[in-house]
Structure formats: C-alpha cells, structure tokens
Short mmCIF file of C-alpha atoms and ligand atoms in Angstrom, two decimals:
data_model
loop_
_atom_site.label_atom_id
_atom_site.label_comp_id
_atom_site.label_asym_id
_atom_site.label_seq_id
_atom_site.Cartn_x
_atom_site.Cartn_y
_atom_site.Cartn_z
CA UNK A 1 -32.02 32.60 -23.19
CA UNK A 2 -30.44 29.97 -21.62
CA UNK A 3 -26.68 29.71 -21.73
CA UNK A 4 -26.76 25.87 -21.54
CA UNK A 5 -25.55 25.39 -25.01
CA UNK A 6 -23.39 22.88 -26.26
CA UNK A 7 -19.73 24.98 -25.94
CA UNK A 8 -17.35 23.91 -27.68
CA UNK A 9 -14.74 21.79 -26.41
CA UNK A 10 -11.16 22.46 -26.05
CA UNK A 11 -8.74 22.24 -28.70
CA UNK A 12 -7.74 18.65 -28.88
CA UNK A 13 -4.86 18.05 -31.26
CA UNK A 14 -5.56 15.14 -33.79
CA UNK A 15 -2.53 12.41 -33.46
CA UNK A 16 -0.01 12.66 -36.18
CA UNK A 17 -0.62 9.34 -37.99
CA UNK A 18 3.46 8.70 -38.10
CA UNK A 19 3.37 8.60 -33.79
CA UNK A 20 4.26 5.21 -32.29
CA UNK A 21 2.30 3.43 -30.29
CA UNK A 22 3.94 4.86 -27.13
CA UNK A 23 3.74 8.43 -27.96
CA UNK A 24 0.22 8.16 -29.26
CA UNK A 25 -0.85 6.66 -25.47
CA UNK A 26 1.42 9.17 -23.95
CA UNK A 27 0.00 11.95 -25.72
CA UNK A 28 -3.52 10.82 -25.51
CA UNK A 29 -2.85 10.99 -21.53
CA UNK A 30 -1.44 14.02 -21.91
CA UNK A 31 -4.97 15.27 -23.72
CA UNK A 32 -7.51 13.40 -21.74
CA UNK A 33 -6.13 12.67 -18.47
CA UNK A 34 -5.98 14.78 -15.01
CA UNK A 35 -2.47 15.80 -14.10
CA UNK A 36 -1.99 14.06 -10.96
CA UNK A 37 0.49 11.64 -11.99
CA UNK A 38 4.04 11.76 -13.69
CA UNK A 39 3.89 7.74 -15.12
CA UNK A 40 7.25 6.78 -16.74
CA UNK A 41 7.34 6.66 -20.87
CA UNK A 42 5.89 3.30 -21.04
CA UNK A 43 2.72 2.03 -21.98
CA UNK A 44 1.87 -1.70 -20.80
CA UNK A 45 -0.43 -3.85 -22.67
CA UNK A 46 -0.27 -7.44 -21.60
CA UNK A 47 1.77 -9.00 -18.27
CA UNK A 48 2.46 -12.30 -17.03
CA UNK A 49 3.86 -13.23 -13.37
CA UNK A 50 7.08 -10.41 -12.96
CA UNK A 51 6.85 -9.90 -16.76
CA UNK A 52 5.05 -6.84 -18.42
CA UNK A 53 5.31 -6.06 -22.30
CA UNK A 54 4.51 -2.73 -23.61
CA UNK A 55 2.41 -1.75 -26.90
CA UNK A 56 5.64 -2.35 -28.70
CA UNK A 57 6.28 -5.42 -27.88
CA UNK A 58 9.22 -4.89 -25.40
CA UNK A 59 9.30 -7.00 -22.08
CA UNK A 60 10.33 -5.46 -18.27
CA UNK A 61 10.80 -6.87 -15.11
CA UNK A 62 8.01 -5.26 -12.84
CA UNK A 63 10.52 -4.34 -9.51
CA UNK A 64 7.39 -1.79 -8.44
CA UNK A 65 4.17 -4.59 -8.64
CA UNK A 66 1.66 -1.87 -8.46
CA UNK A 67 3.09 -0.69 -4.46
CA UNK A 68 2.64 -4.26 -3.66
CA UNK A 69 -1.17 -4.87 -4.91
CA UNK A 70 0.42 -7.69 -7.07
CA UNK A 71 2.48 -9.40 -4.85
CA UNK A 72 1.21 -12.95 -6.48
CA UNK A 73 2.32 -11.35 -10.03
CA UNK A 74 0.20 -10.68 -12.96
CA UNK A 75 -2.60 -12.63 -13.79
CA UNK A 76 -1.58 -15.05 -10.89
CA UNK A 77 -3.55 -18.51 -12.14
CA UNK A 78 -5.25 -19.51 -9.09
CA UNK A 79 -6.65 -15.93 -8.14
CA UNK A 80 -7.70 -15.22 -12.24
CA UNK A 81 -9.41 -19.01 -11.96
CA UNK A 82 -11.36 -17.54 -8.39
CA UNK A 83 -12.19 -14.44 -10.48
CA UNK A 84 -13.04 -15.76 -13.73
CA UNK A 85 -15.12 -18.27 -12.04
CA UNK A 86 -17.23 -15.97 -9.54
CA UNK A 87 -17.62 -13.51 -12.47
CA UNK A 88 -19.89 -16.32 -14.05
CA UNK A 89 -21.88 -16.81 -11.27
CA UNK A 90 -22.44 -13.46 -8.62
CA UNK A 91 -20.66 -10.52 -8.93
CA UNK A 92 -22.41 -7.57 -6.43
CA UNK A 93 -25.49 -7.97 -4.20
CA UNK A 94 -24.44 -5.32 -1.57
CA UNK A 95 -24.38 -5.71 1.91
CA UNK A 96 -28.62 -5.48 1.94
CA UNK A 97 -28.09 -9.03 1.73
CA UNK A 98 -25.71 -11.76 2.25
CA UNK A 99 -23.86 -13.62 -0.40
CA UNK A 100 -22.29 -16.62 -0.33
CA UNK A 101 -18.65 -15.11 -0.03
CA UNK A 102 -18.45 -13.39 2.04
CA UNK A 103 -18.52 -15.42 5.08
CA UNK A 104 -16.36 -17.80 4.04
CA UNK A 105 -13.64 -14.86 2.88
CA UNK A 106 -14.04 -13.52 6.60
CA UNK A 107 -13.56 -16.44 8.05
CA UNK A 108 -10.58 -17.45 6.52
CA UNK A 109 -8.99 -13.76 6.78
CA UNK A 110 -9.73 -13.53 10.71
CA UNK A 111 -8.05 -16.71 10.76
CA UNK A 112 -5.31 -15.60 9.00
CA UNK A 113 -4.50 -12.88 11.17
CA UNK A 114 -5.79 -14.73 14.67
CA UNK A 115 -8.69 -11.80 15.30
CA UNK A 116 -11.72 -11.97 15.61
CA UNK A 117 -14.06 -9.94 12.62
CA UNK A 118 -13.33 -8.43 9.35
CA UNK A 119 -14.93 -5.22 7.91
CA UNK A 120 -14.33 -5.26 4.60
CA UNK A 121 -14.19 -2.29 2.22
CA UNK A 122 -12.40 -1.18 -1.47
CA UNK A 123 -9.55 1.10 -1.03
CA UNK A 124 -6.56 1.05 1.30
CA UNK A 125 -7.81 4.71 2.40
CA UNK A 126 -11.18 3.39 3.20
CA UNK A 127 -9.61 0.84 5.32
CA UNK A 128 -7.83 3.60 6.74
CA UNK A 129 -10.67 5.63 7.22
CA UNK A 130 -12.70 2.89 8.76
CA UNK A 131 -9.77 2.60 11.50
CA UNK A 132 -10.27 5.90 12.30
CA UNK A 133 -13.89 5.33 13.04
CA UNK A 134 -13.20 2.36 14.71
CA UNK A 135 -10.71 3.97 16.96
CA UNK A 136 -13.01 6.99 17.95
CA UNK A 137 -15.87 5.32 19.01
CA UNK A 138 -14.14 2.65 20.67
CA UNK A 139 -12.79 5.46 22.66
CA UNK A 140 -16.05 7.04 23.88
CA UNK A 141 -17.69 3.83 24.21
CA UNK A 142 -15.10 1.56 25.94
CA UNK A 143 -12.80 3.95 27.08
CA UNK A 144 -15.08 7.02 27.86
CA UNK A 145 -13.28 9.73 26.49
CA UNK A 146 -15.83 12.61 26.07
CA UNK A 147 -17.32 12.96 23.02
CA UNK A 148 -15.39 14.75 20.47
CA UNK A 149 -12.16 15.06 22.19
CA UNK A 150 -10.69 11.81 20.70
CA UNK A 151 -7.24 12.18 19.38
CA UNK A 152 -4.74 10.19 17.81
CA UNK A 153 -1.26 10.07 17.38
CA UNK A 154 0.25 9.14 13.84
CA UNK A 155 3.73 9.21 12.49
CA UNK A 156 5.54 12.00 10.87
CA UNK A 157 6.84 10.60 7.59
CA UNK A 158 3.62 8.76 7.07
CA UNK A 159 1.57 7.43 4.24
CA UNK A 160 -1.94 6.26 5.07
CA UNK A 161 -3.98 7.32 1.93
CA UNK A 162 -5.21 10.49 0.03
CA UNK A 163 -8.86 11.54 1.43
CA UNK A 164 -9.04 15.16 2.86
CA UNK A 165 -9.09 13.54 6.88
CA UNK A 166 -6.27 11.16 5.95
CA UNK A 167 -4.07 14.16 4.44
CA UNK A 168 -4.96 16.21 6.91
CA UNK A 169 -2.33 14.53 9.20
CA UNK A 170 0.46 13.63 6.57
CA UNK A 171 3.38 16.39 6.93
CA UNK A 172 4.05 15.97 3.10
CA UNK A 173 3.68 19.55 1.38
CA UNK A 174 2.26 17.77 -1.63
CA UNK A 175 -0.37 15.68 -0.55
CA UNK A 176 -1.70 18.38 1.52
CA UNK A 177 -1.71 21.92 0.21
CA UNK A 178 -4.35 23.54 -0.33
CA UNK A 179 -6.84 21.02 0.73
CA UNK A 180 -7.76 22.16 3.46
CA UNK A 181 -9.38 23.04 6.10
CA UNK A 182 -8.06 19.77 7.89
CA UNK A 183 -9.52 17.25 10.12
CA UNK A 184 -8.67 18.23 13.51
CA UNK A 185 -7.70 15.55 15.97
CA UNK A 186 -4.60 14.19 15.64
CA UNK A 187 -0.83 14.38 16.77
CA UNK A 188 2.24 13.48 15.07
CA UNK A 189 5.88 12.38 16.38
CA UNK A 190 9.05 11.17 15.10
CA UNK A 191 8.59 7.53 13.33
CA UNK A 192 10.73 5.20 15.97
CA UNK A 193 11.16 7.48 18.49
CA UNK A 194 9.25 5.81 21.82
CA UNK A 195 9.86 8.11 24.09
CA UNK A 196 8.74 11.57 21.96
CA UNK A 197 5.54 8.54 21.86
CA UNK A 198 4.93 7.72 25.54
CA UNK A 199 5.07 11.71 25.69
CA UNK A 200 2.13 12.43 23.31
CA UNK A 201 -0.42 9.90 25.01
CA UNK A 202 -3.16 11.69 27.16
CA UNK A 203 -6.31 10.63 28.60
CA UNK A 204 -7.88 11.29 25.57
CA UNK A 205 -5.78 9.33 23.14
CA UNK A 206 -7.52 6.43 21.40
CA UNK A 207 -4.87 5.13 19.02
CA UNK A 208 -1.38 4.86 17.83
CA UNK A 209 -1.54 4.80 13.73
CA UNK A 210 1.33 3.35 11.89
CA UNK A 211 3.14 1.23 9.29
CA UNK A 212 5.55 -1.13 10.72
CA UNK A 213 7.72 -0.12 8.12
CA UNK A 214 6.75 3.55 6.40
CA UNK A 215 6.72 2.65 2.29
CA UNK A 216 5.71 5.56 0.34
CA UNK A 217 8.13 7.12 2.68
CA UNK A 218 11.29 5.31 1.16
CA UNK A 219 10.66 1.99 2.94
CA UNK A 220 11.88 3.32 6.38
CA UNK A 221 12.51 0.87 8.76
CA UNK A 222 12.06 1.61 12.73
CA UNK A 223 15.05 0.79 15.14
CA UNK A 224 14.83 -2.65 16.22
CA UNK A 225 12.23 -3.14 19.72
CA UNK A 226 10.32 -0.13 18.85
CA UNK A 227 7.16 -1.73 17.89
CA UNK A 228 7.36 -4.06 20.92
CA UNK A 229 7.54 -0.83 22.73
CA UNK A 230 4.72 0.44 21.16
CA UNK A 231 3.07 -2.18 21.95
CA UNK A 232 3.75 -2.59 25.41
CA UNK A 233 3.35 1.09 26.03
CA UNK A 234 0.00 1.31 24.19
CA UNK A 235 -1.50 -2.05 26.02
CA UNK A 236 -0.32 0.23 29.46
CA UNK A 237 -1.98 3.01 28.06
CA UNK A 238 -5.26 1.78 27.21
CA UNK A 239 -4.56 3.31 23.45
CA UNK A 240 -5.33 0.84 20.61
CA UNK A 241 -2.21 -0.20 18.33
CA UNK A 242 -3.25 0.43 14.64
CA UNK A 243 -1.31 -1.43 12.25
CA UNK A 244 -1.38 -0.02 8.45
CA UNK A 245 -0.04 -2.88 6.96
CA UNK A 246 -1.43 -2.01 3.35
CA UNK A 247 2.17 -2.13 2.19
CA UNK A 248 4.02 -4.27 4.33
CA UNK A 249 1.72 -6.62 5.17
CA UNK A 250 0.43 -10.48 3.00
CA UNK A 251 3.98 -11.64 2.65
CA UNK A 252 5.86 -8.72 1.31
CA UNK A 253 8.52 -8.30 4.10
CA UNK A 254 9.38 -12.44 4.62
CA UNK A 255 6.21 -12.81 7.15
CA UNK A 256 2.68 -12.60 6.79
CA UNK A 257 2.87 -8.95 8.46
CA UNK A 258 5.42 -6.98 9.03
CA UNK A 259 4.61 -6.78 12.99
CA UNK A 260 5.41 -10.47 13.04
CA UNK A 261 9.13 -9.71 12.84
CA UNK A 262 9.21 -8.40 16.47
CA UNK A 263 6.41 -10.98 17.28
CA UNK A 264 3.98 -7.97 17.73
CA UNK A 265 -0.14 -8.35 17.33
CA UNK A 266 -1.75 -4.61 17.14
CA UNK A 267 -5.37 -4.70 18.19
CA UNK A 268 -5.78 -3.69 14.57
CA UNK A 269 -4.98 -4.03 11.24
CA UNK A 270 -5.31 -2.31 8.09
CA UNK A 271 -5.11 -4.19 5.08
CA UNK A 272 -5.71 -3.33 1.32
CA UNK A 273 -3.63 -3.75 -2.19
CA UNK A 274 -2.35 -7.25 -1.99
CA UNK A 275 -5.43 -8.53 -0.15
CA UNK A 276 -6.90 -7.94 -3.59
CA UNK A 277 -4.84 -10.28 -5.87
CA UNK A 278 -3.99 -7.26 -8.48
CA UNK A 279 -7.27 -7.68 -9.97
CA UNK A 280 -10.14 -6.33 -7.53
CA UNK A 281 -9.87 -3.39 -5.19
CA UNK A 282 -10.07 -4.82 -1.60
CA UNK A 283 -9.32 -3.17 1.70
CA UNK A 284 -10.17 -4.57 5.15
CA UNK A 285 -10.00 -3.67 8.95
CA UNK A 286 -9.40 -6.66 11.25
CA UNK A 287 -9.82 -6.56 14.71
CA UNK A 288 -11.20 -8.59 17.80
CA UNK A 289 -15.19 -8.07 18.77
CA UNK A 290 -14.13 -5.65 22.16
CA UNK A 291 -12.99 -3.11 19.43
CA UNK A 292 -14.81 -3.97 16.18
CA UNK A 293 -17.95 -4.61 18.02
CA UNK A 294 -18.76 -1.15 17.91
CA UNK A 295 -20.07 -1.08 14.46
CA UNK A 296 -23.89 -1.31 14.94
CA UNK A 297 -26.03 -1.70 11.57
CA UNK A 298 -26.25 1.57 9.17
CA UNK A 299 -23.02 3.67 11.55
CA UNK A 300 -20.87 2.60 8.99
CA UNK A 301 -20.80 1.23 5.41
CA UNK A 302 -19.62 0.60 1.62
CA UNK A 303 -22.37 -0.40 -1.44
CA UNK A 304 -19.54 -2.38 -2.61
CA UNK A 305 -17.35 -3.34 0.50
CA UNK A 306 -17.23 -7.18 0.57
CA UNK A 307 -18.83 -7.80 -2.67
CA UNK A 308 -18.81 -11.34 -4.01
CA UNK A 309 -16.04 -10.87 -6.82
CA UNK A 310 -13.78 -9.37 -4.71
CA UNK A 311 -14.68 -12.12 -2.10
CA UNK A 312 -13.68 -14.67 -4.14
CA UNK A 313 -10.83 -13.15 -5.29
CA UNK A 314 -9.41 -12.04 -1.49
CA UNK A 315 -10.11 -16.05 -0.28
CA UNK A 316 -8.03 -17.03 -3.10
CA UNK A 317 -5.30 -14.92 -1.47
CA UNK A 318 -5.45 -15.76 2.05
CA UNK A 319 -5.78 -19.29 0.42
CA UNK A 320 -2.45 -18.81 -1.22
CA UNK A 321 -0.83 -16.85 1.75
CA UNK A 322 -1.75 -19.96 3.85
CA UNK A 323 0.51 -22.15 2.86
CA UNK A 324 3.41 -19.96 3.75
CA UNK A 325 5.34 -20.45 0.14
CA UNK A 326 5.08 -16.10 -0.66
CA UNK A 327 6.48 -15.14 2.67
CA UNK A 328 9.26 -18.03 2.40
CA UNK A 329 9.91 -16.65 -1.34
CA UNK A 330 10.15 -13.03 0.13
CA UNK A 331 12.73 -14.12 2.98
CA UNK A 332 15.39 -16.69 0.55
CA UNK A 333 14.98 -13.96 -2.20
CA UNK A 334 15.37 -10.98 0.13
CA UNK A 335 18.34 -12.08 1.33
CA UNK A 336 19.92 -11.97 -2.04
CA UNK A 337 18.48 -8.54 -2.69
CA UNK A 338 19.74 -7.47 0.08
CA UNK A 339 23.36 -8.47 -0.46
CA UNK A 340 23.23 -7.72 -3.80
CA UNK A 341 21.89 -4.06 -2.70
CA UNK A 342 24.67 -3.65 -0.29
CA UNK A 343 27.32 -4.11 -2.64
CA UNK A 344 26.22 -1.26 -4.23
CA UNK A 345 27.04 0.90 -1.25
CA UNK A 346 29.44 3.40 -2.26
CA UNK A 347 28.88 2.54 -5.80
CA UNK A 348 25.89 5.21 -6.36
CA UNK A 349 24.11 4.27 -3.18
CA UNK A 350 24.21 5.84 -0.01
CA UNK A 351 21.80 3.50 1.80
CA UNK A 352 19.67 0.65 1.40
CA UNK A 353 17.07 -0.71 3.65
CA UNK A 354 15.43 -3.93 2.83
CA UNK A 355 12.78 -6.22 4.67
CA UNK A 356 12.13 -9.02 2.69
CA UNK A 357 11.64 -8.56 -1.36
CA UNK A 358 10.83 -4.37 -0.36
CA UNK A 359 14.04 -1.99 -0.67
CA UNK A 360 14.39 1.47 -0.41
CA UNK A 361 17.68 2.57 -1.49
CA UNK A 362 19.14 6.27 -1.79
CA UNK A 363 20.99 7.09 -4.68
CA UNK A 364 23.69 9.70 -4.39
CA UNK A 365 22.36 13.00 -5.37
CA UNK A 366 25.53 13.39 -7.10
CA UNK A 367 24.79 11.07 -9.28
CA UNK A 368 21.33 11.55 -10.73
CA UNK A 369 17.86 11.92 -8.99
CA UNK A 370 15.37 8.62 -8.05
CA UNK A 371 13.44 9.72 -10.90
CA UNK A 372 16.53 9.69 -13.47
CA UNK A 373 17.58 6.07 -11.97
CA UNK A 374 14.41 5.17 -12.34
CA UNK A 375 14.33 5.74 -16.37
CA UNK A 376 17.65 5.04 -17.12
CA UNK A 377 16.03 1.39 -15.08
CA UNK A 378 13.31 1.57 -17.90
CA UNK A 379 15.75 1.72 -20.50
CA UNK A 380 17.09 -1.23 -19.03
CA UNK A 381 14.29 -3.10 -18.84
CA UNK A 382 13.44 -2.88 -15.47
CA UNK A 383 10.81 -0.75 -13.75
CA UNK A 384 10.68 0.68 -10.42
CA UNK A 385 9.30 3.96 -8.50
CA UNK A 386 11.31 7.29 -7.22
CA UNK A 387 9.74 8.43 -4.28
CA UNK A 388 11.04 11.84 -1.91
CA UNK A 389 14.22 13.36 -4.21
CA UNK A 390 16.52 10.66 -4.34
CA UNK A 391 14.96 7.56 -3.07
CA UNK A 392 14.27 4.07 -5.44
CA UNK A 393 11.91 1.56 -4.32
CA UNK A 394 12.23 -1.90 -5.01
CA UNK A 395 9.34 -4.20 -4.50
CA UNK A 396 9.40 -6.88 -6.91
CA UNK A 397 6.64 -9.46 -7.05
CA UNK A 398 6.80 -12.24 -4.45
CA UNK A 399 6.56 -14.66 -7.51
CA UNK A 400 9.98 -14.02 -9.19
CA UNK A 401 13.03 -16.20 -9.26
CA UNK A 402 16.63 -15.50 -8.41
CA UNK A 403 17.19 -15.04 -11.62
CA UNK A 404 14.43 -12.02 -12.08
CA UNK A 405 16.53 -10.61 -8.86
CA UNK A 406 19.79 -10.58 -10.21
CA UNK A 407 18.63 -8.89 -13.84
CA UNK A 408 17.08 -6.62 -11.39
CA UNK A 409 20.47 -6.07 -9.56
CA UNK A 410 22.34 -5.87 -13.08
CA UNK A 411 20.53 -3.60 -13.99
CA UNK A 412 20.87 -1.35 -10.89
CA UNK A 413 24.51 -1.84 -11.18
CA UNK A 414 24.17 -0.58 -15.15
CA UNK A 415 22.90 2.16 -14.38
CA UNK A 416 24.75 3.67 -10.87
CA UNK A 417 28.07 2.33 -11.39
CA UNK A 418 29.77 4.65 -13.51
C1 PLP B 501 -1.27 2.53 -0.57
C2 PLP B 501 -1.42 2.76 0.87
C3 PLP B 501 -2.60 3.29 1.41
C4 PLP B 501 -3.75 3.76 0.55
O1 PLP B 501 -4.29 2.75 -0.25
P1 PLP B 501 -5.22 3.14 -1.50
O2 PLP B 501 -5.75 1.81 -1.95
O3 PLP B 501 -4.32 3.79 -2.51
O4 PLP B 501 -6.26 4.05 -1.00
C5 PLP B 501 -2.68 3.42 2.77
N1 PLP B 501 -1.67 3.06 3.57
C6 PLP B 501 -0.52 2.56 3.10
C7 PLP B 501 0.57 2.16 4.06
C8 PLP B 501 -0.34 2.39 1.73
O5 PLP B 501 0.81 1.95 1.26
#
C-alpha cells in the first residue's frame, strides 16, 4: 500500500475573530511563514515617497527604505509610470532573444558608471556571485593562474549576500552555521587595514572583494585613503578591485558610488537593490570588455536576468540618477543627519558614522539594545533596523525633506535621551 496519502496537516489555530488587524497578520506569519526573520510588530499596507501606513491606518517615516532598494521612495512616479507602462507592452522574453530594453538599459548604465558592459541579473547575491565568476576566469585566462587555484581576498566584517559560496566567506556565526561544507578559495583580513592587505596578495590572487563602506555590518566606514590604497596596490598587483556597492552605491552616500568619495574606479562593480527602483529585483555586474569579456555564450546565465520589466524599470533609475538631484539630496540632507546624530553623542549614543543619508549609530548597551531602540522608534512612528547587538541603521529614502529628517532625529532623541 502506498503511504502517499493525504496526511493531515499541522494544527493550525483558527484566528480569534476579536484579533486586530496587526495581530491577525502577525500571527498568520507566525503560522505560515519560515522563521528566518524577526520583522518588527507592524504590518504595512499602502506607502507613498518616505511615508508607509499600516493595516490600521497609522503612518511612519521609513528611516530603513528596504536596505536602500527604495532609495527614490515608494511608488516613486516616474519609475511606477516606466513599470506600469512596460507591463502593458513586454514583460519577459529571456535572454534566447533580444528585447527592446535591454540595450538601451545597458547603455545608459555603462554610461553611468564610465565602463564598458553590463551583465545583468536579479538579486544582489547573484550579482555577487557573477563577480566571483568573473574574477576567476579572468584570472586563468588573462592572468594565468592555474586552474583551480584562484583565490580571493574579502573583508572580515562583510556582507555580500546569503548563497552557500557567498556565506562561506562571511565570519558571521549566523549566516554561516551549519551550512556547510564551504566554498574553498578565499582569504579574509581586517576591513581598512592595507597593509594586513598587501600581505594576503599572492600570485594566485584574482580579486579584492569589498563594500566601500560595510552596511549590514553597522555602516562601517574605512579610514580615509584606504580605498585609494587599495586601489593603487591592486592595479600593482595585477588583482582586480571588486566594488560591492549594492548598499552604498546609486546615490545613497552623497555620490553616485561610494568609491567616488576618494575618486576611486574598481575594475568592477556590483550593483543590485536600488538599481531596481523598489519595485523589480535587479542586480548587475559592470565592468570594462578586458574583464567582462570573458563571458562566452551559455558559461554563464539567468532566465530572467535583464528582462524587459525590470529593464524599463532600471533605465528609469539611471535616468533619474542622471541628473544628479538624489546624490545632491543625500549630501545637503546628510549633513543635517549627521549633526543632528552627533548631538546625540553622549546622550545614548556612543558613535555615529554617517556618509550621506546612511548612519550607523551605537546605542549604549546601558541603555537598551538596537533592537529595543528600534521599537520604542516604531512606537514613535519611525522605523529603522538593529543590526550586530547594539547597532541602529539609518537609511532614510533619498526623497525626504528636512523636515522627514528632523521627525526622524526627534524621534531618536525621544527615545535615547532619558
Ligand atoms: C543586500 C546586499 C547584498 C545581497 O543582495 P540580495 O539582493 O539580498 O541578494 C549583497 N551585498 C551587499 C553589500 C548588500 O547590502
């Protein structure tokens, strides 16, 4: 007899009709969903520019903006007009054939960064992924390391995505344990340090991974020179410079990319989240032909990488990062932040570190943890992320007003000073 039967499912409790609408999400999450997130009491419905409400009606300030995916806001009206419009017309065709977007989105993004092709794919760890690749056969073909002996060094503190190769070199207990066994081939050193750096490099070191300024880990920000050292070091070296500007990068830190504040160009970058206007997962490697040229047709792909909605929607953003007004927003506004921030020093913050509208600040542990701040913030009307104990991350999006900073910084004082 076969034991295919249907089995009954597990006990699902049946949702008191008296629950609000918050508790009834919450609770249905709690039932349905995988535990791999912690999400703050709140359940969004509907959000505008900096403005969410949730299923009660209540309005926040959005100080998180998905990690910087919606650095043009919610529903931003010239990327939900590029949308709405290509959803009418062409939405997939994969890369079998050509549509009519995709050129015209590479174009304008390899103009936007000054390289020379795009490889477009969905997720920031795709992009990540496809680095990797990139880096390792642009070793044994260009550089003629011998096959298989490819390393690369990435930085300790880092956050460059969740697959089991891209764990495999994060030193954070969580996002690795027990997942392995691990994808040999990399090395790690101290984020900033260049000498620890120059020391690592071999002959058989393709590339030097990064973020020009580490986010998930607290928005960490290098000493001052070190990427022009990395730089300099890894154009002696023959070792590409791989720039994960997921985070930092389209406008967030006051420039279009975070290595334009020490006037650095990698030989690569990673880009994802913003690139894809908060509506379409977007991701894309952008290099120059003497390192993407490697790619030959079927060695690497994605059936949905560059399809024509997300296209549309990623020309809309380079369209809108163009004219320079988000990074200009991010460096008048940041400023404030960043005074505002610093006047909290001593007043339930032990350090703040800001690059443009991004923040990391450290709230005494005496005090409460990130994640308290962080809901006493909800309370308040604000939301933001913990991240590693007693870290806060601010990251508003790049479309708010000084206004939406200071109710930010109100709030922050609310809550800490006490
Ligand atoms: C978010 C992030 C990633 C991963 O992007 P996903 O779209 O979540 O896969 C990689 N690198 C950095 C720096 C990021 O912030």
């Amino acid at each position: 007899m076969s034991e295919t039967a249907a089995r009954p499912g597990p006990e699902r409790p049946s949702v008191a009709p008296d629950l609000s609408p918050t508790l009834h999400h919450i609770s249905m999450a709690r039932d349905w969903l995988a535990g791999n997130y912690s999400p703050l009491p709140v359940v969004i419905a509907h959000a505008e520019g900096a403005w969410v409400t949730d299923v009660e009606g209540r309005r926040y300030l959005d100080a998180l903006a998905g990690y910087s995916a919606l650095n043009f806001g919610h529903l931003h009206p010239t990327l939900i007009a590029a949308a709405r419009a290509q959803l009418e017309r062409l939405t997939l065709t994969s890369r079998a054939f050509h549509s009519d977007r995709l050129g015209p989105f590479s174009h304008e993004l390899a103009t936007l960064t000054g390289k020379d092709l795009v490889l477009p794919m969905n997720t920031g760890a795709e992009a990540v992924e496809t680095a990797i690749k990139t880096a390792r056969r642009w070793g044994y073909e260009v550089k003629g390391v011998p096959d298989g002996r490819a390393r690369i060094i990435a930085m300790a503190g880092n956050f460059h995505g969740r697959t089991t190769t891209i764990i495999s070199f994060s030193d954070d207990p969580l996002a690795r344990e027990h997942y392995g066994p691990y994808t040999p081939g990399f090395d790690l050193v101290p984020f900033g340090d260049i000498a620890a750096l120059e020391a690592a490099i071999t002959d058989e070191t393709v590339a030097v991974l990064l973020e020009p300024v580490q986010g998930e880990g607290g928005v960490i920000i290098p000493p001052e020179g070190w990427l022009r050292d990395v730089r300099e070091l890894t154009r002696r070296r023959n070792v590409l410079m791989v720039a994960d500007e997921i985070q930092s990068g389209l406008g967030r830190t006051g420039s279009t990319f975070a290595c334009d504040l020490e006037g650095v160009v990698p030989d690569v970058y990673v880009l994802g989240k913003a690139l894809g206007g908060g509506i379409v997962p977007l991701s894309a490697v952008v290099a120059d032909r003497d390192v993407l040229g490697v790619f030959t047709p079927g060695s690497h792909g994605s059936t949905f990488g560059g399809n024509p909605l997300a296209a549309a929607v990623g020309q809309a953003v380079v369209e809108l990062l163009a004219t320079g007004e988000y990074q200009e927003r991010a460096r008048t506004l940041g400023a404030v932040l960043d005074s505002g921030l610093r006047e909290l020093l001593g007043h339930g913050v032990d350090a703040v570190r800001c690059r443009g509208l991004w923040a990391g600040i450290d709230i005494d542990p005496r005090l409460m943890t990130g994640r308290e701040a962080s809901h006493r913030l909800l309370v308040e009307g604000v939301l933001v992320k913990d991240t590693h104990g007693s870290t806060v991350r601010l990251a508003p999006p790049l479309v708010v007003g000084e206004a939406e900073v200071q109710i930010l910084l109100g709030a922050l004082g609310k809550v800490l000073r006490r």
